[in-house]
N, C-alpha and C. Protein backbone atom coordinates (compact mmCIF):
# COMPACT_ATOMS: atom_id res chain seq x y z
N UNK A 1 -55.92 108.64 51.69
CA UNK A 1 -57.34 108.50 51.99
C UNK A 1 -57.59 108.51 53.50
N UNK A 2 -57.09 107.56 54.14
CA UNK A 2 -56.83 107.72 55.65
C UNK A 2 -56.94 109.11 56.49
N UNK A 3 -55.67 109.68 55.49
CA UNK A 3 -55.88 111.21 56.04
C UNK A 3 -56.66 112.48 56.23
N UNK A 4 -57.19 112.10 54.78
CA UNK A 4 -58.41 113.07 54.75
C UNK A 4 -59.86 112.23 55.55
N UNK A 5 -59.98 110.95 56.46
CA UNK A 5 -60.68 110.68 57.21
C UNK A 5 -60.58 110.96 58.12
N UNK A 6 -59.44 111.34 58.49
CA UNK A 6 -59.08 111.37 60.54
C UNK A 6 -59.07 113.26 60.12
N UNK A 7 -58.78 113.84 59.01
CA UNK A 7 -59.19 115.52 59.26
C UNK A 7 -60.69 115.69 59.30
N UNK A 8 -61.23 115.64 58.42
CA UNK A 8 -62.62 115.34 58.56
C UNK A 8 -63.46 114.86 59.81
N UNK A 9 -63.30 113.59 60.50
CA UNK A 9 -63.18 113.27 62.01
C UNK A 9 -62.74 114.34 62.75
N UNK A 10 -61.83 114.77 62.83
CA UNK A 10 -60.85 115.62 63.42
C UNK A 10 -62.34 117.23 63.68
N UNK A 11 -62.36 117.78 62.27
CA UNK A 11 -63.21 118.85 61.99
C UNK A 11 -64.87 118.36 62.88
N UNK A 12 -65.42 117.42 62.67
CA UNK A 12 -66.86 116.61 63.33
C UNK A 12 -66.49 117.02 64.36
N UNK A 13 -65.34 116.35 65.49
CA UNK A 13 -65.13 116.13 66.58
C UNK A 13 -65.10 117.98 67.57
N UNK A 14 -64.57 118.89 66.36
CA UNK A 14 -64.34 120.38 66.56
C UNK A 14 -65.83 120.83 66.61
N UNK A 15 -66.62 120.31 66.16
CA UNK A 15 -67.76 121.22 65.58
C UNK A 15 -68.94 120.38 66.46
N UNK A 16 -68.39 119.27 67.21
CA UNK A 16 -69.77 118.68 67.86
C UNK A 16 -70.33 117.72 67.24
N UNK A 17 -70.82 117.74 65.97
CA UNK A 17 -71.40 117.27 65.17
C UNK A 17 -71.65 115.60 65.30
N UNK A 18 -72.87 115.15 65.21
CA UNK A 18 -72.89 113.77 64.86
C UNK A 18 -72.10 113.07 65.64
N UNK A 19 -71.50 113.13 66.87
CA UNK A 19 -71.25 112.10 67.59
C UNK A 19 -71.64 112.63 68.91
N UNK A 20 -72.11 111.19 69.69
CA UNK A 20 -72.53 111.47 71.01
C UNK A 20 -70.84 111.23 71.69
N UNK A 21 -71.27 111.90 73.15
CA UNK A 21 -70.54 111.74 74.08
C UNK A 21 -70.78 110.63 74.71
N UNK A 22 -69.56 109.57 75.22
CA UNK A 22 -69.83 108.56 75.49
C UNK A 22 -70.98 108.53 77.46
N UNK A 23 -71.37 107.40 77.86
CA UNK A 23 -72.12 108.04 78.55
C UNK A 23 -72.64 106.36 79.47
N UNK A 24 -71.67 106.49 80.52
CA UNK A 24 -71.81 105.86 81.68
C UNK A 24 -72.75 106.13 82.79
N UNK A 25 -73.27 104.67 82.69
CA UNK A 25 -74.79 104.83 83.67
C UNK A 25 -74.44 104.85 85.20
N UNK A 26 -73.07 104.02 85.46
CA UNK A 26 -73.04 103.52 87.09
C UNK A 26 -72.35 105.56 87.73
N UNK A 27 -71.56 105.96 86.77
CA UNK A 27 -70.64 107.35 87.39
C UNK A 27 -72.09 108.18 87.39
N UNK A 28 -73.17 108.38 86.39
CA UNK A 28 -74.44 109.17 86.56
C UNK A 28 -75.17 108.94 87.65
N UNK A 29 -75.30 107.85 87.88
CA UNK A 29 -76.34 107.55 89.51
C UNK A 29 -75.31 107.55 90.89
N UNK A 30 -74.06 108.04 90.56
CA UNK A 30 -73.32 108.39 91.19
C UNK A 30 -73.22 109.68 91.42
N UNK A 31 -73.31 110.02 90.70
CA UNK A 31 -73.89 111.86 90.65
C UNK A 31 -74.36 112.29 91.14
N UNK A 32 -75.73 111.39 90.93
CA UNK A 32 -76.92 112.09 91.58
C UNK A 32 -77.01 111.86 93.02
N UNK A 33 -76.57 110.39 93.28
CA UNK A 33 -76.32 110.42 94.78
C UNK A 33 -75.69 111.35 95.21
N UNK A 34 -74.57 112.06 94.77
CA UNK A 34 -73.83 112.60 95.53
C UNK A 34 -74.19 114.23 95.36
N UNK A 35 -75.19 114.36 94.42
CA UNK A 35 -75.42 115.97 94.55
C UNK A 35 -76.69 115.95 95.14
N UNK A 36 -77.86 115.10 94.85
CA UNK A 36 -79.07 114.83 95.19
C UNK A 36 -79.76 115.26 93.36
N UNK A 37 -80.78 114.63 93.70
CA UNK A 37 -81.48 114.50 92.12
C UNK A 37 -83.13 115.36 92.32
N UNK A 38 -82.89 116.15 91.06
CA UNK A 38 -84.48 116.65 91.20
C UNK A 38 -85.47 115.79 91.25
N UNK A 39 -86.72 116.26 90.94
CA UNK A 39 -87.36 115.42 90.96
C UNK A 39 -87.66 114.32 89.91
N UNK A 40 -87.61 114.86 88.53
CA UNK A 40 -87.73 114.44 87.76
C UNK A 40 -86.48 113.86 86.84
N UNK A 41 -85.04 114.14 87.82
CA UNK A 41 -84.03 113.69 86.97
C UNK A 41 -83.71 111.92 87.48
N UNK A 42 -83.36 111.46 86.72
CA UNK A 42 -82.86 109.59 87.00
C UNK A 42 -82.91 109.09 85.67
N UNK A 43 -82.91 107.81 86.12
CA UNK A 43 -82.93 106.66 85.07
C UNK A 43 -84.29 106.14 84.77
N UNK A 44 -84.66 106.12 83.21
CA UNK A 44 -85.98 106.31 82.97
C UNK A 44 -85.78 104.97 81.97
N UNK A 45 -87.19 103.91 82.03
CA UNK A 45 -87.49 103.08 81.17
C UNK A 45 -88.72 103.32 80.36
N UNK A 46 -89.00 103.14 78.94
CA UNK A 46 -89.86 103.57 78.03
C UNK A 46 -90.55 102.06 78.35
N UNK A 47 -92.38 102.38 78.56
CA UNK A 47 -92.79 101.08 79.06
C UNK A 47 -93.32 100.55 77.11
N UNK A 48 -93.31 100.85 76.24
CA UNK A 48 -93.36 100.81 74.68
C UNK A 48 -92.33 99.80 74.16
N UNK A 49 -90.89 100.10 74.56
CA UNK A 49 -90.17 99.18 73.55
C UNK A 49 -88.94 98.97 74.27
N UNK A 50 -88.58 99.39 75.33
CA UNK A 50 -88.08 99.10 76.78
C UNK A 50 -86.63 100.45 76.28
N UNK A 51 -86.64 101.22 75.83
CA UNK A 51 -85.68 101.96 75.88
C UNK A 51 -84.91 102.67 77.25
N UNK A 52 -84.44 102.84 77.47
CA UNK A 52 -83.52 103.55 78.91
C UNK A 52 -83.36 104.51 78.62
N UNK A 53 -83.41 105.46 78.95
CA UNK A 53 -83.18 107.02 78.87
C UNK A 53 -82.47 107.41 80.49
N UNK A 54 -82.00 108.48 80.53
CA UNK A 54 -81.72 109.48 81.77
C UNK A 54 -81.74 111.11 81.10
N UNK A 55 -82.29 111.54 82.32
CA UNK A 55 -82.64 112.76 82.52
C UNK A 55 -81.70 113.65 83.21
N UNK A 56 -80.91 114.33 82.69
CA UNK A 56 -80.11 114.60 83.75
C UNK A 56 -80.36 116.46 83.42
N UNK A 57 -79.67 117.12 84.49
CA UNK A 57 -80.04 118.93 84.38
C UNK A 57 -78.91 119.29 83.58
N UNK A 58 -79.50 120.42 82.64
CA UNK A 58 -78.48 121.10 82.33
C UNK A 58 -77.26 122.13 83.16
N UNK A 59 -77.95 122.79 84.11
CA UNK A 59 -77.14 123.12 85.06
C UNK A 59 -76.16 122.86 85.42
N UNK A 60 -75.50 124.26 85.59
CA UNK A 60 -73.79 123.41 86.54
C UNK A 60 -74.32 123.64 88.12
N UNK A 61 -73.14 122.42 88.30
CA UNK A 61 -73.57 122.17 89.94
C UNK A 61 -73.35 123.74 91.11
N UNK A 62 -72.89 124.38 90.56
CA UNK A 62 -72.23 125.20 91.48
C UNK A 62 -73.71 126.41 91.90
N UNK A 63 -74.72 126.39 90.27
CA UNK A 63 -75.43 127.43 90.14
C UNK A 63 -76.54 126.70 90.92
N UNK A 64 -77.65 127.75 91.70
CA UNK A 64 -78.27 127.36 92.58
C UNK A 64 -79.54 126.96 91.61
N UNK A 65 -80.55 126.44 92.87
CA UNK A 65 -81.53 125.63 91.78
C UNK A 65 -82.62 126.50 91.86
N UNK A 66 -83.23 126.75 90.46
CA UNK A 66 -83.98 127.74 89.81
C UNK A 66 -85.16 126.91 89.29
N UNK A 67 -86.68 128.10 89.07
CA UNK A 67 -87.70 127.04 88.65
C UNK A 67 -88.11 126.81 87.49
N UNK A 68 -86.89 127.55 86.61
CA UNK A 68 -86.92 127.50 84.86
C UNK A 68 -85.50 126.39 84.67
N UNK A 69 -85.76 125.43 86.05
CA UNK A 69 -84.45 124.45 84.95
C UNK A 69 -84.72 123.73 83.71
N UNK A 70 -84.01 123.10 83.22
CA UNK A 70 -83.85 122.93 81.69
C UNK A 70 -83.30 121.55 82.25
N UNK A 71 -83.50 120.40 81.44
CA UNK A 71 -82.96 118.99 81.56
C UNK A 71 -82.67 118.24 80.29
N UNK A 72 -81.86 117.63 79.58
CA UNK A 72 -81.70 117.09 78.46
C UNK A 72 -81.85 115.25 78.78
N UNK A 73 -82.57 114.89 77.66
CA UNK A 73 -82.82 113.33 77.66
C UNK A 73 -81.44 112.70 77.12
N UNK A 74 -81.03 111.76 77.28
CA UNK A 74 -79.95 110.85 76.81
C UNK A 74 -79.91 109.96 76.72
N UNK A 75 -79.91 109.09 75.97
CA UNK A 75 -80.13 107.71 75.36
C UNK A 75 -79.01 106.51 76.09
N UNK A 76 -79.53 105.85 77.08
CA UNK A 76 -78.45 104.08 78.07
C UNK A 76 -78.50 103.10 76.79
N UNK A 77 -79.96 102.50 76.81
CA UNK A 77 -79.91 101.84 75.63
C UNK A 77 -81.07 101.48 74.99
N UNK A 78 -81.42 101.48 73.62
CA UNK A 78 -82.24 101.17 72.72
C UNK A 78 -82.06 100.10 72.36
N UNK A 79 -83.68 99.60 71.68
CA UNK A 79 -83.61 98.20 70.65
C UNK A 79 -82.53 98.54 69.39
N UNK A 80 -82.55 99.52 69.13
CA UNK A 80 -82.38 100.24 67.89
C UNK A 80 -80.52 100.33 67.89
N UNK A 81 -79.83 99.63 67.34
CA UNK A 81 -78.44 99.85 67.53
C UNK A 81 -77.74 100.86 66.77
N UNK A 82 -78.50 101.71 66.47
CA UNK A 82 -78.08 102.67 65.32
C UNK A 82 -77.72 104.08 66.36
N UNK A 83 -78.60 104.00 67.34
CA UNK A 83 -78.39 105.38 68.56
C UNK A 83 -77.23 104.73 69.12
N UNK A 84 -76.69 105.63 69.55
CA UNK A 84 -75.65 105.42 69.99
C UNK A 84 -76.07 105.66 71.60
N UNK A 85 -75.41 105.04 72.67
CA UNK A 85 -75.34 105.15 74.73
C UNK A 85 -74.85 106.72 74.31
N UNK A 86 -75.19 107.97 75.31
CA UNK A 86 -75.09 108.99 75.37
C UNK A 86 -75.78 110.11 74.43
N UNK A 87 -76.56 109.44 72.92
CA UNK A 87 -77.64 110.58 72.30
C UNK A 87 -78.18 111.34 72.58
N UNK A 88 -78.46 112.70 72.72
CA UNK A 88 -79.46 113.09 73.45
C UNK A 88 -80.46 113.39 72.34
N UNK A 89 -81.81 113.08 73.13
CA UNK A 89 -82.96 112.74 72.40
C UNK A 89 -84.20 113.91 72.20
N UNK A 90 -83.28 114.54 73.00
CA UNK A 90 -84.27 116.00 73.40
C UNK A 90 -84.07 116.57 74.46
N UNK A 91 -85.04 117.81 74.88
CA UNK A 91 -84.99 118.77 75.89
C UNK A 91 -85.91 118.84 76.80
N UNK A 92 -86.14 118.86 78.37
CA UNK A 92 -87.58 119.51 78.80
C UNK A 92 -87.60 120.47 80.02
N UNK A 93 -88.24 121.16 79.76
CA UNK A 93 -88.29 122.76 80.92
C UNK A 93 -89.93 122.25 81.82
N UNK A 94 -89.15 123.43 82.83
CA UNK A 94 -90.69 122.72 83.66
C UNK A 94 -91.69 124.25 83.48
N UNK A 95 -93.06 123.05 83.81
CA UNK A 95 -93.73 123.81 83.36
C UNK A 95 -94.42 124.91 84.69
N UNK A 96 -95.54 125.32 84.50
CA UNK A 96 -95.74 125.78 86.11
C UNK A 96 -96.76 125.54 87.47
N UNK A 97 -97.65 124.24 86.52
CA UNK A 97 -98.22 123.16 87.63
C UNK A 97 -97.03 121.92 88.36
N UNK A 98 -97.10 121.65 89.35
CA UNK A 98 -96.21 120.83 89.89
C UNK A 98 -96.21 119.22 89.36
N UNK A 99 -95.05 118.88 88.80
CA UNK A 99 -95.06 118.03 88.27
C UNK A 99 -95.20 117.61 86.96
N UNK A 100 -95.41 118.75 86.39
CA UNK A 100 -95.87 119.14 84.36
C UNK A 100 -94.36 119.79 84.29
N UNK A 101 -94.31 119.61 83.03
CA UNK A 101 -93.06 119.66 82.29
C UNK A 101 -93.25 119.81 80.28
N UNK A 102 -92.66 120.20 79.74
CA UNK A 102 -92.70 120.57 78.70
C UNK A 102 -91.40 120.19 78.19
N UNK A 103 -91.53 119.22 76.54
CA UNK A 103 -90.44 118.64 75.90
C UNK A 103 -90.24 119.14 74.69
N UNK A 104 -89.49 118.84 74.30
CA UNK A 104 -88.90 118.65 72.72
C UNK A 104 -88.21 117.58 72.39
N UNK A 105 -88.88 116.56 71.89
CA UNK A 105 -88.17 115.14 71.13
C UNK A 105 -88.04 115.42 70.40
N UNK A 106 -87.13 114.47 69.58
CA UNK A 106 -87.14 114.20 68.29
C UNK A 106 -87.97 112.81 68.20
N UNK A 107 -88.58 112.25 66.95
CA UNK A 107 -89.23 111.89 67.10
C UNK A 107 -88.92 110.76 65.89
N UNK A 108 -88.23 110.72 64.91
CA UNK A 108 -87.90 109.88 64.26
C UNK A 108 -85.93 109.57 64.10
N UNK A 109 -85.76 108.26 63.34
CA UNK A 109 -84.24 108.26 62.98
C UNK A 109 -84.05 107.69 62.39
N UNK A 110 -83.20 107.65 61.35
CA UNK A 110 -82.95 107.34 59.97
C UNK A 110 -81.72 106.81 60.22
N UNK A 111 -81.26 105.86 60.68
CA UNK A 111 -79.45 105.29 61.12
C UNK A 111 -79.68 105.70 62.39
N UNK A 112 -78.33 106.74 62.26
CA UNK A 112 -78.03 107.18 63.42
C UNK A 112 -78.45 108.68 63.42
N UNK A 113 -79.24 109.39 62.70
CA UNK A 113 -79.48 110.49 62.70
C UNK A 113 -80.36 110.97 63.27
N UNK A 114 -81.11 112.02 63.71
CA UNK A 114 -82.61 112.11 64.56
C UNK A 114 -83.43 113.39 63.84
N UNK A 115 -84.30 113.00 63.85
CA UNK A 115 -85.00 113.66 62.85
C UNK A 115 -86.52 114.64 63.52
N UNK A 116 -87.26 115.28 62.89
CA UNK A 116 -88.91 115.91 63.29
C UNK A 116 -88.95 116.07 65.05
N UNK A 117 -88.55 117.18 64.98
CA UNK A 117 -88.19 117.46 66.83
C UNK A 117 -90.33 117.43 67.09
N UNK A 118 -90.93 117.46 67.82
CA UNK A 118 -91.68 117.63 68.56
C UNK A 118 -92.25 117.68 69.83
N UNK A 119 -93.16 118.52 70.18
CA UNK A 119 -93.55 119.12 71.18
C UNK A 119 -94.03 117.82 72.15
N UNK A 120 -94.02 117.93 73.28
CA UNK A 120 -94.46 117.04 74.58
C UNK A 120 -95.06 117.95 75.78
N UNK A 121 -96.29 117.28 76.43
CA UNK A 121 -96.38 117.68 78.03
C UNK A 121 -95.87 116.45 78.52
N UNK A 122 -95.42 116.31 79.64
CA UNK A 122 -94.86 115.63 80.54
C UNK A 122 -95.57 115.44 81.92
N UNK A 123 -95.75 114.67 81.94
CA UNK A 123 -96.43 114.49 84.17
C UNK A 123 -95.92 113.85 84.60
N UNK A 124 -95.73 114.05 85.60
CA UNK A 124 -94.94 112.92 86.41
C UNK A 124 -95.92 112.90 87.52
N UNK A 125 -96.08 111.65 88.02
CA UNK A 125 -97.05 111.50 89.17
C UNK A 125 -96.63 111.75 90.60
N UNK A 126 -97.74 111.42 91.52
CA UNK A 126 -97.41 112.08 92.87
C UNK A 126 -95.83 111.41 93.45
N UNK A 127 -95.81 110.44 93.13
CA UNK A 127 -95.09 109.37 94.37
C UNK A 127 -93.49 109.35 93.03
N UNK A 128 -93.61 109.62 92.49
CA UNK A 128 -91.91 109.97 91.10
C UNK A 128 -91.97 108.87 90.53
N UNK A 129 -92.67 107.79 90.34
CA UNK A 129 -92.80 106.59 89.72
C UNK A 129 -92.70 106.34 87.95
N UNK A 130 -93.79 107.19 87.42
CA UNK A 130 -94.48 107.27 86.27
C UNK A 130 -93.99 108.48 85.91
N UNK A 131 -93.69 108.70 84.68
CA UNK A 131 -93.75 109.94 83.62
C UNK A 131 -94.49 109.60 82.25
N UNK A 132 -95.87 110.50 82.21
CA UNK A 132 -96.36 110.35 81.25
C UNK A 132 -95.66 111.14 79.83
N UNK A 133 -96.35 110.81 79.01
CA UNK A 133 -95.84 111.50 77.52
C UNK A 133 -97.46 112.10 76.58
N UNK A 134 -97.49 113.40 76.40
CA UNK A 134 -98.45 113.86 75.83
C UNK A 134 -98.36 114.56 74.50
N UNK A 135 -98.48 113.97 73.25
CA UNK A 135 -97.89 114.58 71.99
C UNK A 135 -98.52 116.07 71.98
N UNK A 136 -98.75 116.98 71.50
CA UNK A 136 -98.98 118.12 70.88
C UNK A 136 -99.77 117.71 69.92
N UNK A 137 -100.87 118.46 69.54
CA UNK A 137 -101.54 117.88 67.86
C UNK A 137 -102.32 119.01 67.80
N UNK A 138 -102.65 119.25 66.42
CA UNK A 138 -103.89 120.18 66.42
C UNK A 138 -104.98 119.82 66.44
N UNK A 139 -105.82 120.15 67.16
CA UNK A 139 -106.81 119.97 66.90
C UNK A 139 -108.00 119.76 66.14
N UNK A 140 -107.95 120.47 64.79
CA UNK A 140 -108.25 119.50 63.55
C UNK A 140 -107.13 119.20 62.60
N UNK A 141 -107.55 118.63 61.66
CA UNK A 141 -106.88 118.02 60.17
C UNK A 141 -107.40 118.32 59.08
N UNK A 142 -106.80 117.98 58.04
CA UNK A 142 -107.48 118.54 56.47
C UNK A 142 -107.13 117.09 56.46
N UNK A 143 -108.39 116.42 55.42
CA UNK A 143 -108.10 115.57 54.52
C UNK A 143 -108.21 115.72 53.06
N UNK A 144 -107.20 115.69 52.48
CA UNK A 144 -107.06 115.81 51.40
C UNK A 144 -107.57 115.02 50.02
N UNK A 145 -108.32 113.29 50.55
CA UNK A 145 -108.62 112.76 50.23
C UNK A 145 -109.92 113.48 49.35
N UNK A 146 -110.93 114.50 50.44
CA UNK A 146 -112.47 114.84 49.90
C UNK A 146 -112.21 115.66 48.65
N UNK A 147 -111.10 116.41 48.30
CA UNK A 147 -110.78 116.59 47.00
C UNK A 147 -111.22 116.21 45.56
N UNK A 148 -110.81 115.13 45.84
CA UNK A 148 -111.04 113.69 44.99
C UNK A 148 -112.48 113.47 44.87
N UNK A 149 -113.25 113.92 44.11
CA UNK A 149 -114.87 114.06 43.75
C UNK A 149 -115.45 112.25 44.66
N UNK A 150 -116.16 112.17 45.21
CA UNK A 150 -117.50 111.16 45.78
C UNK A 150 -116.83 110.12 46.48
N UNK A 151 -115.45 110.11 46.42
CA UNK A 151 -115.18 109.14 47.46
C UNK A 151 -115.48 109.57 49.15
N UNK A 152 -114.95 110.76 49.53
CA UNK A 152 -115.16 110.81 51.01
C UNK A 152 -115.68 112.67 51.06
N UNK A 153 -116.37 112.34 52.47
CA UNK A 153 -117.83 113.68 52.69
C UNK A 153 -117.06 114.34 53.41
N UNK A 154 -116.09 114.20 54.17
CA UNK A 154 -115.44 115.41 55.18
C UNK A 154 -113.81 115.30 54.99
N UNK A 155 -113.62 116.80 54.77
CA UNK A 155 -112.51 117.13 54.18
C UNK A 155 -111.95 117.72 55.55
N UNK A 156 -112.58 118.47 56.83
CA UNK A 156 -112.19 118.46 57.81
C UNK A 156 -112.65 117.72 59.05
N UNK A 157 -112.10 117.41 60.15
CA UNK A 157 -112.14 116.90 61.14
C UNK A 157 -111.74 116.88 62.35
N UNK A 158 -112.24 116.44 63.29
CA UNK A 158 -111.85 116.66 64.82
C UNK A 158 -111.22 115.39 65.14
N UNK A 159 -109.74 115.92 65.85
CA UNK A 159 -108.79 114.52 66.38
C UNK A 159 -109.38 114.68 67.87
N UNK A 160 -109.22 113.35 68.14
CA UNK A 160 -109.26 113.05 69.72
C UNK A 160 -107.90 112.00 70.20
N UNK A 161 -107.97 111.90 71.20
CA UNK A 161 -106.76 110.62 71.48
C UNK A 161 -107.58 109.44 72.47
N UNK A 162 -108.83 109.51 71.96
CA UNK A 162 -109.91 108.47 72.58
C UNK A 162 -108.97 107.38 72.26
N UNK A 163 -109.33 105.92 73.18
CA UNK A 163 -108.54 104.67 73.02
C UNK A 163 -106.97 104.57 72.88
N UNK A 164 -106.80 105.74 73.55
CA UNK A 164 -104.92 105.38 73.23
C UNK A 164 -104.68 105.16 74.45
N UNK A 165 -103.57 104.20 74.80
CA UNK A 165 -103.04 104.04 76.35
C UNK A 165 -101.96 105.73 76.27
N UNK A 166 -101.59 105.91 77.67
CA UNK A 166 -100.83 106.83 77.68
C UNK A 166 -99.36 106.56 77.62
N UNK A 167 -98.37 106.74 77.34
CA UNK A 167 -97.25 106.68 76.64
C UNK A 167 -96.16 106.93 77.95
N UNK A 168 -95.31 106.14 78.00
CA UNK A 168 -94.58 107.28 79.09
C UNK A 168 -93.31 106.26 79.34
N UNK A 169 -92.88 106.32 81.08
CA UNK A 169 -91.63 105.82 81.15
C UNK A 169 -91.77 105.31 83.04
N UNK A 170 -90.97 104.50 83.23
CA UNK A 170 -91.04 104.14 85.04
C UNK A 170 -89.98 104.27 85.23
N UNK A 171 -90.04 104.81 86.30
CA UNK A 171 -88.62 105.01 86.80
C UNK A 171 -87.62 103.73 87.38
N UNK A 172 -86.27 104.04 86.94
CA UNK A 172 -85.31 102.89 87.35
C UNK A 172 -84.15 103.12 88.66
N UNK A 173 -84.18 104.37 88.56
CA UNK A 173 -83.11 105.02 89.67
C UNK A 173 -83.08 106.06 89.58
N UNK A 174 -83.56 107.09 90.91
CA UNK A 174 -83.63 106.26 92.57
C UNK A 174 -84.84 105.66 92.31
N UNK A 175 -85.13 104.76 93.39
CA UNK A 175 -86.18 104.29 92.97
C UNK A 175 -87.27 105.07 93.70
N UNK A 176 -88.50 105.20 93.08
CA UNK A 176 -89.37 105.51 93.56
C UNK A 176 -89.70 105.62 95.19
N UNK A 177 -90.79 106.34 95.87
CA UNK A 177 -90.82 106.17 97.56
C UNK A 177 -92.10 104.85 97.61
N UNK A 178 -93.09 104.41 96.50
CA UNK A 178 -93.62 103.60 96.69
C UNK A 178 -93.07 102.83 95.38
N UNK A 179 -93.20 101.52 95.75
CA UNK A 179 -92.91 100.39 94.71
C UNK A 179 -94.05 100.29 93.82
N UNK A 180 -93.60 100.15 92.34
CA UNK A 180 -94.37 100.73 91.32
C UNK A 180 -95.35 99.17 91.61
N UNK A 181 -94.74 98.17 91.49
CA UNK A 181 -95.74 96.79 91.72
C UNK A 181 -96.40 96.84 92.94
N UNK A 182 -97.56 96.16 93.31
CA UNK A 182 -97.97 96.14 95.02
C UNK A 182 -97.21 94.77 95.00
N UNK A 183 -96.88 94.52 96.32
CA UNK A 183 -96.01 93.39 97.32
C UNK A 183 -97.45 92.95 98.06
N UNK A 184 -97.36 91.63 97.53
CA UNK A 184 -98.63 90.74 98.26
C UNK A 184 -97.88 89.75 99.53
N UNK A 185 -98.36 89.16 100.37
CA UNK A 185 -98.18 88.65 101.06
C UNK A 185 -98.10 87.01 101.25
């Protein structure tokens, strides 16, 4: 039984599959010191449920820097002990206003699995502090409910994202050029 676990393992480990790469925070901000960091790559905190993420480029270091880079998210640490340090959580390309960016999360997880990739805009503000998070949605909905004879009058509708705070992340390293708190005296 043993054996046919560690081939199996063995085959996962060949194929990628289902396991992250392990994934050290102090050698990454070591990195970046030592290559220099875009703008948008570091150590990112989710201000929602305090998750840690890093952003790091897909790029190899050697290739020069281009304005279709590509960056993958990776999971430091979650509430959630089921992700594993090193997940990656998704993808984002930049977009072609300065400071917009375009994602692909995943967006749910079942254990350790990740599930319903979806679309994101991204901003990052002037000073590298803040990265917002902007879902994708359509613009209307069907409700399926008006079906159903006299309970409800509109079967379609217009979404808004009136009353929602905006979603996003502060940066942890490097740190920002202004301090995200003001310093009182």
């Amino acid at each position: 039984m043993a054996r046919i676990t560690l081939s199996l393992l063995a085959m996962l480990v060949a194929a990628g599959i289902g396991l992250a790469a392990p994934f050290d925070r102090e050698s990454f901000e070591r990195e970046l010191d030592r290559r220099g960091a875009d703008r948008i790559e570091g150590v990112w905190q989710f201000t929602s449920d305090g998750a840690v993420i890093a952003i790091a480029s897909t790029a190899d270091e050697h290739a020069p820097t281009e304005p279709g880079r590509t960056y993958r998210i990776l999971l430091i640490s979650a509430p959630s002990r089921a992700l594993r340090p090193g997940t990656e959580l998704g993808t984002i390309s930049a977009a072609a206003a300065d400071g917009s960016y375009e994602a692909r999360l995943y967006t749910r997880s079942e254990g350790s699995r990740l599930m319903l990739p979806r679309r994101f805009s991204l901003k990052l503000d002037d000073e590298g502090g803040y990265l917002t998070f902007l879902r994708h949605r359509s613009s209307i909905s069907v409700n399926l409910w008006h079906f159903v004879p006299f309970l409800w009058r509109y079967s379609i509708r217009q979404n808004s994202n009136t009353g929602k705070s905006a979603q996003g992340c502060i940066r942890l390293y490097p740190q920002p050029s202004k301090p995200l708190e003001p310093r009182y005296l």
